[in-house]
Amino acid sequence: MKHGKNYVNAKALVEAGKRYPVAEAVELVKKTNTVKYDATVRVSFNLNVDPRHADQQIRGAMVLPFGTGRSQRVLVITQGPKAEEAKNAGADIVGGKEVIDQIKGGWFDFDVIVATPDMMGELGKIGKILGPKGLMPNPKTGTVTMNIANAVEEIKKGKVTYRVDKEGNINCLLGKVSFTDEALAGNFNALYNAIVKARPAAVKGTYIKGVTLSSNMGPGIKVVAE
C-alpha cells in the first residue's frame, strides 16, 4: 500500500522495531498525527490468549480517568418508571418496543444502548442486527442493568468497552491528540492495568505480546509492555 507524504514523514519519526516507554509513546503519537482535526488516539493490545475457549474471552468496561473526548449518544431501552430515570440521567433517546422497531427499519442514530433486563427478550429478536455492529447490550459491560442512571452517567463520563477479537487483539479508544500528555498516559495506564488484571489463569508465559498506540491516519507506535 502506497502512503502519502505526510504519513511517510511521520513514520520516519518512529524508530523501526523500538518499543517506547509510555511517556515517549504519547509524545510521538501527537507528533505523528497527520490530520488537521482533533484525531482520535487508540491503543491495540496483542494478547497470548485463545478466544475459542470461554475462559479466555476477555471482555469488560471501565470509565477512563480523563474521559474520551468524545460525545456518546446513549439510547435507553426500557419501560415504566425507568424511562423517567433515564431521561433525568441525561440519556439522549429513551423508548421501548417502538424504538426497537425503528432499529429494525435501519435507524442507528445512537452510539450505545443501555437496557433494563425486562427488555432483553425484545432486543434479542434483533440480535443479528446489533451484534455485528457491537451494539448489543451486555451485563458484563454494564449496559444491561436496573441502575439506569448510573449506567448513563458512566458512559457520559467516558466509559469504554473492550473485547478480545478472534485474533487475540483488543482495540480501544484512548482519547484525543488534544489531550495533555498526562491525560493520555493516565488513560493508557488505567486501561493497561485493567487488561493485566483480566489475565486468564490458563495463559502460560507472556500474556501481553505487544501494545501499539496510534492516531487517525498516523503510524503505529510500539509501547513497552510486560
Coordinates of C-alpha atoms in Angstrom, one line a residue:
M1 CA 0.0 0.0 0.0
K2 CA 1.3 3.4 -1.0
H3 CA 1.2 6.1 1.7
G4 CA 1.1 9.9 1.3
K5 CA 4.0 12.2 2.0
N6 CA 2.6 13.2 5.4
Y7 CA 2.4 9.6 6.6
V8 CA 5.9 8.8 5.3
N9 CA 7.3 11.9 7.1
A10 CA 5.5 10.9 10.3
K11 CA 6.7 7.3 10.0
A12 CA 10.2 8.5 9.8
L13 CA 9.9 9.8 13.4
V14 CA 9.3 6.3 14.7
E15 CA 12.3 4.0 15.1
A16 CA 11.5 0.7 13.5
G17 CA 11.2 -2.2 16.0
K18 CA 11.7 0.0 19.0
R19 CA 9.3 -0.2 22.0
Y20 CA 8.9 3.2 23.7
P21 CA 8.1 3.9 27.3
V22 CA 4.5 5.2 27.7
A23 CA 5.5 8.9 28.1
E24 CA 7.6 8.9 24.9
A25 CA 5.0 6.9 23.0
V26 CA 2.3 9.5 23.9
E27 CA 4.6 12.4 22.7
L28 CA 5.2 10.5 19.5
V29 CA 1.6 9.8 18.8
K30 CA 0.9 13.5 18.9
K31 CA 3.9 14.4 16.8
T32 CA 3.0 11.9 14.2
N33 CA -0.6 13.0 13.8
T34 CA -1.1 13.7 10.1
V35 CA -4.6 15.2 10.1
K36 CA -5.7 18.7 10.8
Y37 CA -8.7 17.8 13.0
D38 CA -8.6 16.6 16.6
A39 CA -7.7 13.0 15.9
T40 CA -8.7 10.0 18.0
V41 CA -5.9 8.1 19.8
R42 CA -6.4 4.4 20.0
V43 CA -4.5 1.5 21.7
S44 CA -4.2 -2.0 20.5
F45 CA -3.2 -5.0 22.7
N46 CA -2.0 -8.2 21.1
L47 CA -2.6 -10.9 23.7
N48 CA -1.5 -14.5 24.1
V49 CA -5.0 -15.9 24.5
D50 CA -7.2 -18.3 22.6
P51 CA -10.7 -16.7 22.4
R52 CA -12.1 -20.1 21.3
H53 CA -12.1 -21.0 25.0
A54 CA -14.7 -19.4 27.1
D55 CA -12.3 -18.7 30.0
Q56 CA -10.1 -16.7 27.6
Q57 CA -12.8 -14.4 26.1
I58 CA -11.7 -11.2 27.7
R59 CA -14.4 -8.5 27.9
G60 CA -15.1 -5.6 30.1
A61 CA -15.8 -1.9 30.5
M62 CA -14.4 1.0 32.5
V63 CA -14.5 4.7 32.9
L64 CA -11.3 6.3 31.7
P65 CA -10.0 8.7 34.4
F66 CA -9.6 11.5 31.9
G67 CA -12.6 10.7 29.7
T68 CA -12.5 10.0 25.9
G69 CA -13.1 13.5 24.5
R70 CA -16.0 12.0 22.6
S71 CA -19.7 12.7 23.0
Q72 CA -21.7 9.5 23.1
R73 CA -25.4 9.4 22.1
V74 CA -27.0 7.0 24.6
L75 CA -30.2 5.1 23.8
V76 CA -32.0 3.6 26.7
I77 CA -34.5 0.7 26.0
T78 CA -36.8 0.4 29.0
Q79 CA -40.4 1.0 30.1
G80 CA -42.3 2.3 33.1
P81 CA -40.7 4.5 35.8
K82 CA -37.2 3.6 34.5
A83 CA -37.9 5.7 31.4
E84 CA -38.1 8.9 33.5
E85 CA -34.9 7.8 35.4
A86 CA -33.1 7.5 32.1
K87 CA -34.2 11.0 30.9
N88 CA -33.2 12.6 34.2
A89 CA -29.7 10.9 33.9
G90 CA -29.1 12.5 30.5
A91 CA -30.0 9.7 28.1
D92 CA -30.3 11.1 24.5
I93 CA -33.1 8.8 23.5
V94 CA -35.5 6.7 25.6
G95 CA -38.0 4.2 24.4
G96 CA -39.3 0.7 24.3
K97 CA -40.6 -1.6 21.6
E98 CA -41.3 1.3 19.2
V99 CA -37.6 2.2 19.2
I100 CA -36.7 -1.5 18.6
D101 CA -39.0 -1.4 15.5
Q102 CA -37.1 1.7 14.3
I103 CA -33.8 -0.1 14.6
K104 CA -35.3 -3.0 12.6
G105 CA -36.0 -0.4 9.9
G106 CA -32.4 0.7 9.7
W107 CA -32.3 3.6 12.3
F108 CA -28.9 3.8 14.1
D109 CA -28.7 7.4 15.3
F110 CA -27.0 6.4 18.6
D111 CA -23.7 5.1 19.8
V112 CA -24.5 3.0 22.9
I113 CA -27.6 1.1 24.0
V114 CA -28.4 0.6 27.7
A115 CA -31.4 -1.7 28.5
T116 CA -33.2 -3.0 31.6
P117 CA -33.3 -6.8 31.9
D118 CA -37.1 -7.0 31.1
M119 CA -36.4 -5.6 27.6
M120 CA -33.7 -8.1 26.6
G121 CA -36.3 -10.6 25.2
E122 CA -37.4 -8.0 22.7
L123 CA -33.8 -6.8 22.0
G124 CA -32.8 -10.4 21.4
K125 CA -35.0 -10.5 18.4
I126 CA -32.7 -8.0 16.7
G127 CA -29.5 -9.5 18.0
K128 CA -28.4 -10.4 14.5
I129 CA -28.6 -6.7 13.6
L130 CA -27.0 -5.3 16.8
G131 CA -24.4 -8.0 17.4
P132 CA -22.2 -7.4 14.3
K133 CA -22.2 -3.7 15.0
G134 CA -21.1 -4.2 18.6
L135 CA -24.3 -2.6 19.9
M136 CA -25.9 -5.4 21.8
P137 CA -26.2 -4.6 25.5
N138 CA -24.4 -7.0 27.8
P139 CA -24.4 -7.3 31.6
K140 CA -20.6 -7.7 31.5
T141 CA -20.2 -4.2 30.2
G142 CA -22.8 -2.7 32.5
T143 CA -25.3 -2.0 29.7
V144 CA -27.9 -4.4 30.9
T145 CA -28.9 -3.1 34.3
M146 CA -31.7 -1.8 36.6
N147 CA -29.4 1.0 37.7
I148 CA -30.1 3.0 34.5
A149 CA -28.9 6.4 36.0
N150 CA -25.5 5.1 36.9
A151 CA -25.0 3.4 33.5
V152 CA -25.9 6.5 31.6
E153 CA -23.7 8.8 33.8
E154 CA -20.7 6.5 33.4
I155 CA -21.0 6.4 29.6
K156 CA -21.3 10.2 29.5
K157 CA -18.2 10.5 31.7
G158 CA -16.0 8.5 29.3
K159 CA -16.8 4.8 29.7
V160 CA -15.2 2.5 27.2
T161 CA -15.8 -1.2 26.5
Y162 CA -13.2 -3.7 25.3
R163 CA -13.4 -7.2 23.9
V164 CA -10.8 -9.6 22.6
D165 CA -11.3 -10.5 18.9
K166 CA -10.8 -13.9 17.3
E167 CA -7.1 -13.0 16.6
G168 CA -6.4 -12.2 20.3
N169 CA -6.4 -8.4 19.9
I170 CA -8.1 -5.7 21.9
N171 CA -8.6 -2.3 20.3
C172 CA -9.9 0.6 22.3
L173 CA -10.4 4.3 22.2
L174 CA -7.9 6.2 24.5
G175 CA -8.6 9.9 23.9
K176 CA -7.8 12.7 21.5
V177 CA -4.5 14.2 20.3
S178 CA -5.6 17.5 22.0
F179 CA -5.4 15.8 25.4
T180 CA -2.4 16.6 27.6
D181 CA 0.4 14.0 27.7
E182 CA -0.6 13.3 31.3
A183 CA -4.2 12.6 30.4
L184 CA -3.3 10.2 27.6
A185 CA -0.8 8.4 29.7
G186 CA -3.2 8.2 32.6
N187 CA -5.9 6.7 30.4
F188 CA -3.4 4.3 29.0
N189 CA -2.2 3.1 32.4
A190 CA -5.7 2.6 33.7
L191 CA -6.7 0.5 30.7
Y192 CA -3.4 -1.4 30.7
N193 CA -3.9 -2.3 34.4
A194 CA -7.5 -3.5 33.7
I195 CA -6.2 -5.8 30.9
V196 CA -3.4 -7.1 33.1
K197 CA -6.0 -7.9 35.9
A198 CA -8.1 -9.8 33.3
R199 CA -5.3 -12.3 32.6
P200 CA -6.9 -15.7 32.3
A201 CA -5.5 -18.4 34.6
A202 CA -5.0 -20.7 31.6
V203 CA -2.4 -18.4 30.0
K204 CA 1.2 -19.5 30.4
G205 CA 4.3 -17.4 29.7
T206 CA 4.0 -14.0 28.1
Y207 CA 0.4 -12.6 28.3
I208 CA 0.7 -9.2 26.5
K209 CA 2.7 -9.8 23.4
G210 CA 2.5 -6.3 22.1
V211 CA 0.9 -2.9 22.6
T212 CA 0.6 -0.2 20.0
L213 CA -0.6 3.4 20.1
S214 CA -1.8 5.3 17.0
S215 CA -3.9 8.2 15.9
N216 CA -6.2 8.5 12.9
M217 CA -4.1 8.0 9.8
G218 CA -0.9 8.1 11.9
P219 CA 1.7 5.3 12.2
G220 CA 1.7 2.7 15.0
I221 CA 4.0 3.3 17.9
K222 CA 5.0 0.2 19.9
V223 CA 4.9 0.6 23.7
V224 CA 6.9 -1.2 26.3
A225 CA 4.7 -3.9 27.7
E226 CA 5.5 -6.8 30.1

